[in-house]
Amino acid sequence: MGTAIVLILLLTALFFIIRSMIKNKKKGKSLSCGGDCKNCRGCH
């Protein structure tokens, strides 16, 4: 019983995380790039 509750909680959290990532992607935001190239250490 306890395992099922933990699984449901984890799946719910995963759903909200993925939903947030999709919304950010549609807004043009990215997890890896903030669009501020002058402060980016991964560039040039």
mmCIF file of C-alpha atoms in Angstrom:
data_model
loop_
_atom_site.group_PDB
_atom_site.id
_atom_site.type_symbol
_atom_site.label_atom_id
_atom_site.label_comp_id
_atom_site.label_asym_id
_atom_site.label_seq_id
_atom_site.Cartn_x
_atom_site.Cartn_y
_atom_site.Cartn_z
ATOM 1 C CA MET A 1 0.000 0.000 0.000
ATOM 2 C CA GLY A 2 2.768 2.427 0.938
ATOM 3 C CA THR A 3 4.680 1.638 -2.244
ATOM 4 C CA ALA A 4 1.648 2.514 -4.360
ATOM 5 C CA ILE A 5 1.246 5.865 -2.597
ATOM 6 C CA VAL A 6 4.915 6.732 -3.131
ATOM 7 C CA LEU A 7 4.650 5.699 -6.794
ATOM 8 C CA ILE A 8 1.587 7.908 -7.294
ATOM 9 C CA LEU A 9 3.361 10.865 -5.656
ATOM 10 C CA LEU A 10 6.441 10.387 -7.844
ATOM 11 C CA LEU A 11 4.382 10.115 -11.022
ATOM 12 C CA THR A 12 2.442 13.245 -10.086
ATOM 13 C CA ALA A 13 5.660 15.185 -9.476
ATOM 14 C CA LEU A 14 7.081 13.916 -12.775
ATOM 15 C CA PHE A 15 3.931 15.017 -14.604
ATOM 16 C CA PHE A 16 4.183 18.566 -13.239
ATOM 17 C CA ILE A 17 7.907 18.784 -14.018
ATOM 18 C CA ILE A 18 7.392 17.680 -17.617
ATOM 19 C CA ARG A 19 4.402 20.012 -18.007
ATOM 20 C CA SER A 20 6.507 22.933 -16.768
ATOM 21 C CA MET A 21 9.314 22.055 -19.191
ATOM 22 C CA ILE A 22 6.858 21.928 -22.114
ATOM 23 C CA LYS A 23 5.356 25.302 -21.166
ATOM 24 C CA ASN A 24 8.819 26.864 -20.937
ATOM 25 C CA LYS A 25 9.794 25.405 -24.307
ATOM 26 C CA LYS A 26 6.667 26.887 -25.918
ATOM 27 C CA LYS A 27 7.567 30.291 -24.405
ATOM 28 C CA GLY A 28 11.006 30.047 -26.015
ATOM 29 C CA LYS A 29 12.894 29.343 -22.822
ATOM 30 C CA SER A 30 15.416 26.566 -22.568
ATOM 31 C CA LEU A 31 16.985 24.609 -19.734
ATOM 32 C CA SER A 32 20.482 24.908 -21.159
ATOM 33 C CA CYS A 33 20.545 28.424 -22.587
ATOM 34 C CA GLY A 34 19.350 31.609 -20.956
ATOM 35 C CA GLY A 35 20.005 33.668 -24.080
ATOM 36 C CA ASP A 36 22.548 35.908 -22.338
ATOM 37 C CA CYS A 37 25.629 35.126 -24.386
ATOM 38 C CA LYS A 38 27.925 37.711 -22.807
ATOM 39 C CA ASN A 39 27.646 35.935 -19.437
ATOM 40 C CA CYS A 40 27.740 32.420 -20.872
ATOM 41 C CA ARG A 41 30.808 30.346 -20.071
ATOM 42 C CA GLY A 42 29.801 27.678 -22.607
ATOM 43 C CA CYS A 43 30.175 30.013 -25.552
ATOM 44 C CA HIS A 44 33.374 31.110 -27.265
#
